[in-house]
Amino acid sequence: MRIDILTVLPELLESPFNYSIVKRAKQKELVEIFIHNIRDFSTDKHKRTDDYAFSKGAGMIMTIQPIESVIEHLRSQRDYDEIIYTTPDGETFNQRTANELSTKGNIIILCGHYKGVDQRIRDHFITKEISIGDYVLSGGEIAAAVMVDSIVRLIPGVLSDETSALTDSFQDDLLSHPVYTRPADYKGWKVPDILLNGNDKQIDDWKEEQAYEITKKRRPDLLKNK
Ligand code: ADE
């Protein structure tokens, strides 16, 4: 998979993809991530990428030209399955969206900034508009990092034990069951006996029951999908 991220703040995206699972996915050549500075494509003599909104007092808007140039530059080299725009008024990102996007070949993510992008970019290039939640960030970079992190770990072969992605919270509309490691007794805080009895069937049933109970208590809305 190839992910191209378009941003006016490339520095903000320097480190999120250089650690842990995403770093390993890049090393295994299962994903390539490229960060493009929109400013580099501006034909303005001051390399500006924003301008005043036509409506008074609406703040600064990302202009069409540099974004069109970088998208056309990328599209002249390969086809893209999705051109995503990060924006608080997009559809809410969830595990289903991450699963779907992890099956794509090439995607572009345009990070929104200021008061947003000129609507004509949305009308003519964007295929999907995504929000990571009902709150407003200073820009779309952190939203892009969140999305990329959750997508990359789902690409087959990225996690050494593939079942560990399949048993993630949300993957089957259930939250995760509690997990424990050694010691079995820490100052009297004991691991549930059932996990020590060696009966795999009983342990699996316990995990399922716990996941269901935790979901019912914390996120009953998820059970409506079942
Ligand atoms: N840009 C600003 N807020 C955002 C959000 N919640 N999701 C995606 N992009 C954003």
JSON list of C-alpha atoms and ligand atoms in Angstrom, two decimals:
[
{"chain": "A", "resi": 1, "resn": "MET", "atom": "CA", "xyz": [0.00, 0.00, 0.00]},
{"chain": "A", "resi": 2, "resn": "ARG", "atom": "CA", "xyz": [1.13, 3.56, -0.73]},
{"chain": "A", "resi": 3, "resn": "ILE", "atom": "CA", "xyz": [-0.09, 6.56, 1.27]},
{"chain": "A", "resi": 4, "resn": "ASP", "atom": "CA", "xyz": [0.66, 10.14, 0.15]},
{"chain": "A", "resi": 5, "resn": "ILE", "atom": "CA", "xyz": [-0.10, 12.82, 2.71]},
{"chain": "A", "resi": 6, "resn": "LEU", "atom": "CA", "xyz": [-0.50, 16.45, 1.60]},
{"chain": "A", "resi": 7, "resn": "THR", "atom": "CA", "xyz": [0.12, 19.03, 4.30]},
{"chain": "A", "resi": 8, "resn": "VAL", "atom": "CA", "xyz": [1.20, 22.60, 4.99]},
{"chain": "A", "resi": 9, "resn": "LEU", "atom": "CA", "xyz": [2.92, 21.37, 8.17]},
{"chain": "A", "resi": 10, "resn": "PRO", "atom": "CA", "xyz": [5.14, 18.43, 7.17]},
{"chain": "A", "resi": 11, "resn": "GLU", "atom": "CA", "xyz": [7.19, 18.80, 10.37]},
{"chain": "A", "resi": 12, "resn": "LEU", "atom": "CA", "xyz": [4.18, 17.69, 12.37]},
{"chain": "A", "resi": 13, "resn": "LEU", "atom": "CA", "xyz": [4.25, 14.33, 10.59]},
{"chain": "A", "resi": 14, "resn": "GLU", "atom": "CA", "xyz": [7.98, 13.68, 10.90]},
{"chain": "A", "resi": 15, "resn": "SER", "atom": "CA", "xyz": [7.83, 11.25, 13.79]},
{"chain": "A", "resi": 16, "resn": "PRO", "atom": "CA", "xyz": [4.45, 9.44, 14.05]},
{"chain": "A", "resi": 17, "resn": "PHE", "atom": "CA", "xyz": [5.35, 6.89, 11.39]},
{"chain": "A", "resi": 18, "resn": "ASN", "atom": "CA", "xyz": [8.87, 6.14, 12.61]},
{"chain": "A", "resi": 19, "resn": "TYR", "atom": "CA", "xyz": [8.04, 3.95, 15.56]},
{"chain": "A", "resi": 20, "resn": "SER", "atom": "CA", "xyz": [6.54, 0.64, 16.52]},
{"chain": "A", "resi": 21, "resn": "ILE", "atom": "CA", "xyz": [4.20, -1.18, 14.15]},
{"chain": "A", "resi": 22, "resn": "VAL", "atom": "CA", "xyz": [4.11, 1.46, 11.38]},
{"chain": "A", "resi": 23, "resn": "LYS", "atom": "CA", "xyz": [7.91, 1.58, 11.31]},
{"chain": "A", "resi": 24, "resn": "ARG", "atom": "CA", "xyz": [8.03, -2.21, 11.02]},
{"chain": "A", "resi": 25, "resn": "ALA", "atom": "CA", "xyz": [5.42, -2.18, 8.24]},
{"chain": "A", "resi": 26, "resn": "LYS", "atom": "CA", "xyz": [7.61, 0.25, 6.29]},
{"chain": "A", "resi": 27, "resn": "GLN", "atom": "CA", "xyz": [10.70, -1.88, 6.87]},
{"chain": "A", "resi": 28, "resn": "LYS", "atom": "CA", "xyz": [8.82, -4.95, 5.64]},
{"chain": "A", "resi": 29, "resn": "GLU", "atom": "CA", "xyz": [7.83, -2.90, 2.56]},
{"chain": "A", "resi": 30, "resn": "LEU", "atom": "CA", "xyz": [4.14, -3.49, 3.23]},
{"chain": "A", "resi": 31, "resn": "VAL", "atom": "CA", "xyz": [3.48, 0.25, 3.18]},
{"chain": "A", "resi": 32, "resn": "GLU", "atom": "CA", "xyz": [5.16, 3.35, 1.80]},
{"chain": "A", "resi": 33, "resn": "ILE", "atom": "CA", "xyz": [4.29, 6.71, 3.33]},
{"chain": "A", "resi": 34, "resn": "PHE", "atom": "CA", "xyz": [5.23, 9.97, 1.60]},
{"chain": "A", "resi": 35, "resn": "ILE", "atom": "CA", "xyz": [4.72, 13.43, 3.08]},
{"chain": "A", "resi": 36, "resn": "HIS", "atom": "CA", "xyz": [4.35, 16.30, 0.57]},
{"chain": "A", "resi": 37, "resn": "ASN", "atom": "CA", "xyz": [4.63, 19.95, 1.51]},
{"chain": "A", "resi": 38, "resn": "ILE", "atom": "CA", "xyz": [1.77, 21.72, -0.30]},
{"chain": "A", "resi": 39, "resn": "ARG", "atom": "CA", "xyz": [3.79, 24.96, -0.13]},
{"chain": "A", "resi": 40, "resn": "ASP", "atom": "CA", "xyz": [6.41, 23.46, -2.50]},
{"chain": "A", "resi": 41, "resn": "PHE", "atom": "CA", "xyz": [3.74, 23.41, -5.23]},
{"chain": "A", "resi": 42, "resn": "SER", "atom": "CA", "xyz": [2.58, 26.99, -4.81]},
{"chain": "A", "resi": 43, "resn": "THR", "atom": "CA", "xyz": [3.21, 29.27, -7.80]},
{"chain": "A", "resi": 44, "resn": "ASP", "atom": "CA", "xyz": [2.64, 32.33, -5.61]},
{"chain": "A", "resi": 45, "resn": "LYS", "atom": "CA", "xyz": [5.80, 34.44, -5.25]},
{"chain": "A", "resi": 46, "resn": "HIS", "atom": "CA", "xyz": [5.56, 34.17, -1.46]},
{"chain": "A", "resi": 47, "resn": "LYS", "atom": "CA", "xyz": [4.65, 30.46, -1.67]},
{"chain": "A", "resi": 48, "resn": "ARG", "atom": "CA", "xyz": [1.31, 31.16, -0.04]},
{"chain": "A", "resi": 49, "resn": "THR", "atom": "CA", "xyz": [-1.19, 28.36, 0.26]},
{"chain": "A", "resi": 50, "resn": "ASP", "atom": "CA", "xyz": [-4.08, 30.26, 1.83]},
{"chain": "A", "resi": 51, "resn": "ASP", "atom": "CA", "xyz": [-6.17, 33.36, 1.17]},
{"chain": "A", "resi": 52, "resn": "TYR", "atom": "CA", "xyz": [-9.06, 35.32, 2.64]},
{"chain": "A", "resi": 53, "resn": "ALA", "atom": "CA", "xyz": [-12.56, 33.87, 2.35]},
{"chain": "A", "resi": 54, "resn": "PHE", "atom": "CA", "xyz": [-15.01, 35.69, 0.08]},
{"chain": "A", "resi": 55, "resn": "SER", "atom": "CA", "xyz": [-17.41, 35.93, 2.99]},
{"chain": "A", "resi": 56, "resn": "LYS", "atom": "CA", "xyz": [-16.20, 38.48, 5.54]},
{"chain": "A", "resi": 57, "resn": "GLY", "atom": "CA", "xyz": [-14.68, 37.29, 8.82]},
{"chain": "A", "resi": 58, "resn": "ALA", "atom": "CA", "xyz": [-14.64, 33.63, 7.83]},
{"chain": "A", "resi": 59, "resn": "GLY", "atom": "CA", "xyz": [-10.86, 33.26, 8.30]},
{"chain": "A", "resi": 60, "resn": "MET", "atom": "CA", "xyz": [-8.25, 31.90, 5.91]},
{"chain": "A", "resi": 61, "resn": "ILE", "atom": "CA", "xyz": [-9.01, 29.25, 3.31]},
{"chain": "A", "resi": 62, "resn": "MET", "atom": "CA", "xyz": [-6.60, 26.82, 1.60]},
{"chain": "A", "resi": 63, "resn": "THR", "atom": "CA", "xyz": [-6.33, 27.84, -2.06]},
{"chain": "A", "resi": 64, "resn": "ILE", "atom": "CA", "xyz": [-6.94, 25.57, -5.05]},
{"chain": "A", "resi": 65, "resn": "GLN", "atom": "CA", "xyz": [-3.74, 25.95, -7.10]},
{"chain": "A", "resi": 66, "resn": "PRO", "atom": "CA", "xyz": [-1.05, 24.27, -4.96]},
{"chain": "A", "resi": 67, "resn": "ILE", "atom": "CA", "xyz": [-3.37, 21.42, -3.96]},
{"chain": "A", "resi": 68, "resn": "GLU", "atom": "CA", "xyz": [-4.44, 20.81, -7.54]},
{"chain": "A", "resi": 69, "resn": "SER", "atom": "CA", "xyz": [-0.77, 20.84, -8.61]},
{"chain": "A", "resi": 70, "resn": "VAL", "atom": "CA", "xyz": [0.35, 18.27, -6.07]},
{"chain": "A", "resi": 71, "resn": "ILE", "atom": "CA", "xyz": [-2.64, 16.00, -6.74]},
{"chain": "A", "resi": 72, "resn": "GLU", "atom": "CA", "xyz": [-2.11, 16.19, -10.52]},
{"chain": "A", "resi": 73, "resn": "HIS", "atom": "CA", "xyz": [1.62, 15.57, -10.04]},
{"chain": "A", "resi": 74, "resn": "LEU", "atom": "CA", "xyz": [0.86, 12.39, -8.07]},
{"chain": "A", "resi": 75, "resn": "ARG", "atom": "CA", "xyz": [-1.95, 11.26, -10.38]},
{"chain": "A", "resi": 76, "resn": "SER", "atom": "CA", "xyz": [0.34, 11.57, -13.40]},
{"chain": "A", "resi": 77, "resn": "GLN", "atom": "CA", "xyz": [2.48, 8.82, -11.85]},
{"chain": "A", "resi": 78, "resn": "ARG", "atom": "CA", "xyz": [-0.14, 6.31, -10.66]},
{"chain": "A", "resi": 79, "resn": "ASP", "atom": "CA", "xyz": [-3.84, 5.82, -10.05]},
{"chain": "A", "resi": 80, "resn": "TYR", "atom": "CA", "xyz": [-5.32, 6.45, -6.61]},
{"chain": "A", "resi": 81, "resn": "ASP", "atom": "CA", "xyz": [-8.20, 4.52, -5.04]},
{"chain": "A", "resi": 82, "resn": "GLU", "atom": "CA", "xyz": [-9.22, 7.32, -2.71]},
{"chain": "A", "resi": 83, "resn": "ILE", "atom": "CA", "xyz": [-8.40, 11.00, -2.19]},
{"chain": "A", "resi": 84, "resn": "ILE", "atom": "CA", "xyz": [-9.35, 11.68, 1.40]},
{"chain": "A", "resi": 85, "resn": "TYR", "atom": "CA", "xyz": [-9.83, 15.06, 3.06]},
{"chain": "A", "resi": 86, "resn": "THR", "atom": "CA", "xyz": [-9.57, 15.31, 6.86]},
{"chain": "A", "resi": 87, "resn": "THR", "atom": "CA", "xyz": [-12.24, 17.65, 8.17]},
{"chain": "A", "resi": 88, "resn": "PRO", "atom": "CA", "xyz": [-14.48, 17.84, 11.25]},
{"chain": "A", "resi": 89, "resn": "ASP", "atom": "CA", "xyz": [-17.56, 17.80, 9.00]},
{"chain": "A", "resi": 90, "resn": "GLY", "atom": "CA", "xyz": [-16.61, 14.50, 7.34]},
{"chain": "A", "resi": 91, "resn": "GLU", "atom": "CA", "xyz": [-18.00, 11.03, 8.10]},
{"chain": "A", "resi": 92, "resn": "THR", "atom": "CA", "xyz": [-16.77, 9.73, 11.45]},
{"chain": "A", "resi": 93, "resn": "PHE", "atom": "CA", "xyz": [-13.78, 7.41, 11.20]},
{"chain": "A", "resi": 94, "resn": "ASN", "atom": "CA", "xyz": [-14.13, 4.01, 12.86]},
{"chain": "A", "resi": 95, "resn": "GLN", "atom": "CA", "xyz": [-12.72, 0.49, 12.70]},
{"chain": "A", "resi": 96, "resn": "ARG", "atom": "CA", "xyz": [-14.93, -0.30, 9.73]},
{"chain": "A", "resi": 97, "resn": "THR", "atom": "CA", "xyz": [-13.43, 2.61, 7.76]},
{"chain": "A", "resi": 98, "resn": "ALA", "atom": "CA", "xyz": [-9.93, 1.50, 8.80]},
{"chain": "A", "resi": 99, "resn": "ASN", "atom": "CA", "xyz": [-10.63, -2.05, 7.59]},
{"chain": "A", "resi": 100, "resn": "GLU", "atom": "CA", "xyz": [-11.96, -0.80, 4.29]},
{"chain": "A", "resi": 101, "resn": "LEU", "atom": "CA", "xyz": [-9.05, 1.57, 3.66]},
{"chain": "A", "resi": 102, "resn": "SER", "atom": "CA", "xyz": [-6.47, -1.11, 4.58]},
{"chain": "A", "resi": 103, "resn": "THR", "atom": "CA", "xyz": [-7.51, -3.02, 1.46]},
{"chain": "A", "resi": 104, "resn": "LYS", "atom": "CA", "xyz": [-6.69, -0.12, -0.90]},
{"chain": "A", "resi": 105, "resn": "GLY", "atom": "CA", "xyz": [-3.59, 0.12, -3.09]},
{"chain": "A", "resi": 106, "resn": "ASN", "atom": "CA", "xyz": [-2.84, 3.86, -3.23]},
{"chain": "A", "resi": 107, "resn": "ILE", "atom": "CA", "xyz": [-4.47, 6.63, -1.26]},
{"chain": "A", "resi": 108, "resn": "ILE", "atom": "CA", "xyz": [-3.93, 10.36, -0.85]},
{"chain": "A", "resi": 109, "resn": "ILE", "atom": "CA", "xyz": [-4.79, 12.15, 2.40]},
{"chain": "A", "resi": 110, "resn": "LEU", "atom": "CA", "xyz": [-5.20, 15.93, 2.22]},
{"chain": "A", "resi": 111, "resn": "CYS", "atom": "CA", "xyz": [-4.83, 17.51, 5.66]},
{"chain": "A", "resi": 112, "resn": "GLY", "atom": "CA", "xyz": [-7.25, 20.37, 6.14]},
{"chain": "A", "resi": 113, "resn": "HIS", "atom": "CA", "xyz": [-6.06, 23.60, 7.75]},
{"chain": "A", "resi": 114, "resn": "TYR", "atom": "CA", "xyz": [-7.20, 27.09, 8.71]},
{"chain": "A", "resi": 115, "resn": "LYS", "atom": "CA", "xyz": [-10.95, 27.40, 8.00]},
{"chain": "A", "resi": 116, "resn": "GLY", "atom": "CA", "xyz": [-10.73, 24.59, 5.47]},
{"chain": "A", "resi": 117, "resn": "VAL", "atom": "CA", "xyz": [-10.11, 24.14, 1.79]},
{"chain": "A", "resi": 118, "resn": "ASP", "atom": "CA", "xyz": [-11.80, 25.93, -1.14]},
{"chain": "A", "resi": 119, "resn": "GLN", "atom": "CA", "xyz": [-15.00, 23.94, -1.78]},
{"chain": "A", "resi": 120, "resn": "ARG", "atom": "CA", "xyz": [-14.01, 23.37, -5.43]},
{"chain": "A", "resi": 121, "resn": "ILE", "atom": "CA", "xyz": [-11.16, 21.06, -4.29]},
{"chain": "A", "resi": 122, "resn": "ARG", "atom": "CA", "xyz": [-13.75, 19.03, -2.40]},
{"chain": "A", "resi": 123, "resn": "ASP", "atom": "CA", "xyz": [-16.09, 19.01, -5.39]},
{"chain": "A", "resi": 124, "resn": "HIS", "atom": "CA", "xyz": [-13.53, 18.03, -8.01]},
{"chain": "A", "resi": 125, "resn": "PHE", "atom": "CA", "xyz": [-10.90, 15.84, -6.30]},
{"chain": "A", "resi": 126, "resn": "ILE", "atom": "CA", "xyz": [-11.99, 14.49, -2.95]},
{"chain": "A", "resi": 127, "resn": "THR", "atom": "CA", "xyz": [-13.60, 11.03, -2.88]},
{"chain": "A", "resi": 128, "resn": "LYS", "atom": "CA", "xyz": [-13.99, 10.69, 0.90]},
{"chain": "A", "resi": 129, "resn": "GLU", "atom": "CA", "xyz": [-14.22, 13.24, 3.75]},
{"chain": "A", "resi": 130, "resn": "ILE", "atom": "CA", "xyz": [-13.26, 11.94, 7.18]},
{"chain": "A", "resi": 131, "resn": "SER", "atom": "CA", "xyz": [-13.50, 13.29, 10.72]},
{"chain": "A", "resi": 132, "resn": "ILE", "atom": "CA", "xyz": [-11.81, 11.42, 13.59]},
{"chain": "A", "resi": 133, "resn": "GLY", "atom": "CA", "xyz": [-14.41, 12.62, 16.09]},
{"chain": "A", "resi": 134, "resn": "ASP", "atom": "CA", "xyz": [-16.76, 15.38, 17.12]},
{"chain": "A", "resi": 135, "resn": "TYR", "atom": "CA", "xyz": [-14.14, 17.91, 18.18]},
{"chain": "A", "resi": 136, "resn": "VAL", "atom": "CA", "xyz": [-12.06, 20.43, 16.25]},
{"chain": "A", "resi": 137, "resn": "LEU", "atom": "CA", "xyz": [-8.30, 20.01, 15.88]},
{"chain": "A", "resi": 138, "resn": "SER", "atom": "CA", "xyz": [-5.96, 22.81, 14.80]},
{"chain": "A", "resi": 139, "resn": "GLY", "atom": "CA", "xyz": [-5.32, 20.93, 11.58]},
{"chain": "A", "resi": 140, "resn": "GLY", "atom": "CA", "xyz": [-5.84, 17.60, 9.86]},
{"chain": "A", "resi": 141, "resn": "GLU", "atom": "CA", "xyz": [-2.30, 16.26, 10.41]},
{"chain": "A", "resi": 142, "resn": "ILE", "atom": "CA", "xyz": [-3.01, 14.54, 13.70]},
{"chain": "A", "resi": 143, "resn": "ALA", "atom": "CA", "xyz": [-6.21, 13.13, 12.22]},
{"chain": "A", "resi": 144, "resn": "ALA", "atom": "CA", "xyz": [-4.17, 11.77, 9.29]},
{"chain": "A", "resi": 145, "resn": "ALA", "atom": "CA", "xyz": [-1.65, 10.22, 11.70]},
{"chain": "A", "resi": 146, "resn": "VAL", "atom": "CA", "xyz": [-4.47, 8.55, 13.66]},
{"chain": "A", "resi": 147, "resn": "MET", "atom": "CA", "xyz": [-6.01, 7.15, 10.48]},
{"chain": "A", "resi": 148, "resn": "VAL", "atom": "CA", "xyz": [-2.72, 5.92, 9.02]},
{"chain": "A", "resi": 149, "resn": "ASP", "atom": "CA", "xyz": [-1.75, 4.21, 12.27]},
{"chain": "A", "resi": 150, "resn": "SER", "atom": "CA", "xyz": [-5.02, 2.32, 12.50]},
{"chain": "A", "resi": 151, "resn": "ILE", "atom": "CA", "xyz": [-5.05, 1.42, 8.78]},
{"chain": "A", "resi": 152, "resn": "VAL", "atom": "CA", "xyz": [-1.45, 0.20, 8.56]},
{"chain": "A", "resi": 153, "resn": "ARG", "atom": "CA", "xyz": [-1.74, -2.29, 11.41]},
{"chain": "A", "resi": 154, "resn": "LEU", "atom": "CA", "xyz": [-4.58, -3.98, 9.49]},
{"chain": "A", "resi": 155, "resn": "ILE", "atom": "CA", "xyz": [-2.55, -4.60, 6.32]},
{"chain": "A", "resi": 156, "resn": "PRO", "atom": "CA", "xyz": [-2.04, -8.39, 6.10]},
{"chain": "A", "resi": 157, "resn": "GLY", "atom": "CA", "xyz": [1.45, -9.35, 7.27]},
{"chain": "A", "resi": 158, "resn": "VAL", "atom": "CA", "xyz": [2.04, -6.23, 9.35]},
{"chain": "A", "resi": 159, "resn": "LEU", "atom": "CA", "xyz": [1.29, -7.83, 12.70]},
{"chain": "A", "resi": 160, "resn": "SER", "atom": "CA", "xyz": [3.33, -10.96, 13.28]},
{"chain": "A", "resi": 161, "resn": "ASP", "atom": "CA", "xyz": [0.35, -12.76, 14.81]},
{"chain": "A", "resi": 162, "resn": "GLU", "atom": "CA", "xyz": [-2.48, -11.84, 12.46]},
{"chain": "A", "resi": 163, "resn": "THR", "atom": "CA", "xyz": [-5.09, -12.87, 14.96]},
{"chain": "A", "resi": 164, "resn": "SER", "atom": "CA", "xyz": [-4.02, -10.03, 17.22]},
{"chain": "A", "resi": 165, "resn": "ALA", "atom": "CA", "xyz": [-5.66, -7.52, 14.85]},
{"chain": "A", "resi": 166, "resn": "LEU", "atom": "CA", "xyz": [-8.72, -9.72, 14.56]},
{"chain": "A", "resi": 167, "resn": "THR", "atom": "CA", "xyz": [-9.15, -9.72, 18.32]},
{"chain": "A", "resi": 168, "resn": "ASP", "atom": "CA", "xyz": [-8.75, -5.94, 18.70]},
{"chain": "A", "resi": 169, "resn": "SER", "atom": "CA", "xyz": [-11.51, -3.95, 20.35]},
{"chain": "A", "resi": 170, "resn": "PHE", "atom": "CA", "xyz": [-14.22, -2.95, 17.81]},
{"chain": "A", "resi": 171, "resn": "GLN", "atom": "CA", "xyz": [-13.13, -5.56, 15.24]},
{"chain": "A", "resi": 172, "resn": "ASP", "atom": "CA", "xyz": [-16.30, -7.57, 15.97]},
{"chain": "A", "resi": 173, "resn": "ASP", "atom": "CA", "xyz": [-18.25, -4.71, 17.55]},
{"chain": "A", "resi": 174, "resn": "LEU", "atom": "CA", "xyz": [-17.08, -5.80, 20.99]},
{"chain": "A", "resi": 175, "resn": "LEU", "atom": "CA", "xyz": [-14.58, -4.14, 23.33]},
{"chain": "A", "resi": 176, "resn": "SER", "atom": "CA", "xyz": [-11.64, -6.24, 24.50]},
{"chain": "A", "resi": 177, "resn": "HIS", "atom": "CA", "xyz": [-11.78, -8.58, 27.49]},
{"chain": "A", "resi": 178, "resn": "PRO", "atom": "CA", "xyz": [-9.34, -7.83, 30.36]},
{"chain": "A", "resi": 179, "resn": "VAL", "atom": "CA", "xyz": [-5.81, -9.16, 29.97]},
{"chain": "A", "resi": 180, "resn": "TYR", "atom": "CA", "xyz": [-3.27, -10.27, 32.59]},
{"chain": "A", "resi": 181, "resn": "THR", "atom": "CA", "xyz": [0.40, -11.23, 32.71]},
{"chain": "A", "resi": 182, "resn": "ARG", "atom": "CA", "xyz": [2.74, -12.61, 35.37]},
{"chain": "A", "resi": 183, "resn": "PRO", "atom": "CA", "xyz": [2.83, -12.73, 38.31]},
{"chain": "A", "resi": 184, "resn": "ALA", "atom": "CA", "xyz": [-0.44, -14.60, 38.94]},
{"chain": "A", "resi": 185, "resn": "ASP", "atom": "CA", "xyz": [-0.56, -13.06, 42.40]},
{"chain": "A", "resi": 186, "resn": "TYR", "atom": "CA", "xyz": [0.79, -9.54, 42.95]},
{"chain": "A", "resi": 187, "resn": "LYS", "atom": "CA", "xyz": [0.57, -8.58, 46.63]},
{"chain": "A", "resi": 188, "resn": "GLY", "atom": "CA", "xyz": [-2.73, -10.45, 46.87]},
{"chain": "A", "resi": 189, "resn": "TRP", "atom": "CA", "xyz": [-4.19, -9.05, 43.57]},
{"chain": "A", "resi": 190, "resn": "LYS", "atom": "CA", "xyz": [-5.01, -12.31, 41.84]},
{"chain": "A", "resi": 191, "resn": "VAL", "atom": "CA", "xyz": [-5.49, -13.23, 38.21]},
{"chain": "A", "resi": 192, "resn": "PRO", "atom": "CA", "xyz": [-8.93, -14.86, 37.72]},
{"chain": "A", "resi": 193, "resn": "ASP", "atom": "CA", "xyz": [-8.58, -18.60, 38.47]},
{"chain": "A", "resi": 194, "resn": "ILE", "atom": "CA", "xyz": [-10.11, -19.60, 35.15]},
{"chain": "A", "resi": 195, "resn": "LEU", "atom": "CA", "xyz": [-7.13, -18.22, 33.22]},
{"chain": "A", "resi": 196, "resn": "LEU", "atom": "CA", "xyz": [-4.80, -20.56, 35.09]},
{"chain": "A", "resi": 197, "resn": "ASN", "atom": "CA", "xyz": [-6.77, -23.79, 34.68]},
{"chain": "A", "resi": 198, "resn": "GLY", "atom": "CA", "xyz": [-5.39, -24.69, 31.23]},
{"chain": "A", "resi": 199, "resn": "ASN", "atom": "CA", "xyz": [-8.84, -25.39, 29.71]},
{"chain": "A", "resi": 200, "resn": "ASP", "atom": "CA", "xyz": [-8.78, -23.48, 26.39]},
{"chain": "A", "resi": 201, "resn": "LYS", "atom": "CA", "xyz": [-12.49, -23.83, 25.74]},
{"chain": "A", "resi": 202, "resn": "GLN", "atom": "CA", "xyz": [-13.43, -22.45, 29.16]},
{"chain": "A", "resi": 203, "resn": "ILE", "atom": "CA", "xyz": [-10.92, -19.62, 28.78]},
{"chain": "A", "resi": 204, "resn": "ASP", "atom": "CA", "xyz": [-12.30, -18.66, 25.34]},
{"chain": "A", "resi": 205, "resn": "ASP", "atom": "CA", "xyz": [-15.85, -18.69, 26.71]},
{"chain": "A", "resi": 206, "resn": "TRP", "atom": "CA", "xyz": [-14.74, -16.50, 29.63]},
{"chain": "A", "resi": 207, "resn": "LYS", "atom": "CA", "xyz": [-13.08, -13.99, 27.28]},
{"chain": "A", "resi": 208, "resn": "GLU", "atom": "CA", "xyz": [-16.19, -13.79, 25.12]},
{"chain": "A", "resi": 209, "resn": "GLU", "atom": "CA", "xyz": [-18.45, -13.32, 28.11]},
{"chain": "A", "resi": 210, "resn": "GLN", "atom": "CA", "xyz": [-16.18, -10.62, 29.58]},
{"chain": "A", "resi": 211, "resn": "ALA", "atom": "CA", "xyz": [-16.01, -8.78, 26.23]},
{"chain": "A", "resi": 212, "resn": "TYR", "atom": "CA", "xyz": [-19.80, -8.85, 26.03]},
{"chain": "A", "resi": 213, "resn": "GLU", "atom": "CA", "xyz": [-20.30, -7.65, 29.62]},
{"chain": "A", "resi": 214, "resn": "ILE", "atom": "CA", "xyz": [-17.75, -4.82, 29.25]},
{"chain": "A", "resi": 215, "resn": "THR", "atom": "CA", "xyz": [-19.33, -3.71, 25.97]},
{"chain": "A", "resi": 216, "resn": "LYS", "atom": "CA", "xyz": [-22.83, -3.82, 27.51]},
{"chain": "A", "resi": 217, "resn": "LYS", "atom": "CA", "xyz": [-21.64, -1.63, 30.38]},
{"chain": "A", "resi": 218, "resn": "ARG", "atom": "CA", "xyz": [-19.43, 0.89, 28.51]},
{"chain": "A", "resi": 219, "resn": "ARG", "atom": "CA", "xyz": [-20.67, 0.96, 24.92]},
{"chain": "A", "resi": 220, "resn": "PRO", "atom": "CA", "xyz": [-24.15, -0.56, 24.67]},
{"chain": "A", "resi": 221, "resn": "ASP", "atom": "CA", "xyz": [-24.54, 1.26, 21.33]},
{"chain": "A", "resi": 222, "resn": "LEU", "atom": "CA", "xyz": [-22.10, -1.24, 19.76]},
{"chain": "A", "resi": 223, "resn": "LEU", "atom": "CA", "xyz": [-24.35, -4.19, 20.62]},
{"chain": "A", "resi": 224, "resn": "LYS", "atom": "CA", "xyz": [-27.08, -2.76, 18.41]},
{"chain": "A", "resi": 225, "resn": "ASN", "atom": "CA", "xyz": [-24.97, -3.88, 15.42]},
{"chain": "A", "resi": 226, "resn": "LYS", "atom": "CA", "xyz": [-25.06, -7.50, 16.57]},
{"chain": "B", "resi": 1, "resn": "ADE", "atom": "N1", "xyz": [-9.50, 18.79, 11.34]},
{"chain": "B", "resi": 1, "resn": "ADE", "atom": "C1", "xyz": [-9.91, 19.50, 12.41]},
{"chain": "B", "resi": 1, "resn": "ADE", "atom": "N2", "xyz": [-10.65, 18.74, 13.23]},
{"chain": "B", "resi": 1, "resn": "ADE", "atom": "C2", "xyz": [-10.70, 17.49, 12.67]},
{"chain": "B", "resi": 1, "resn": "ADE", "atom": "C3", "xyz": [-11.32, 16.28, 13.05]},
{"chain": "B", "resi": 1, "resn": "ADE", "atom": "N3", "xyz": [-12.03, 16.15, 14.16]},
{"chain": "B", "resi": 1, "resn": "ADE", "atom": "N4", "xyz": [-11.16, 15.22, 12.23]},
{"chain": "B", "resi": 1, "resn": "ADE", "atom": "C4", "xyz": [-10.46, 15.33, 11.09]},
{"chain": "B", "resi": 1, "resn": "ADE", "atom": "N5", "xyz": [-9.85, 16.45, 10.69]},
{"chain": "B", "resi": 1, "resn": "ADE", "atom": "C5", "xyz": [-9.97, 17.53, 11.47]}
]
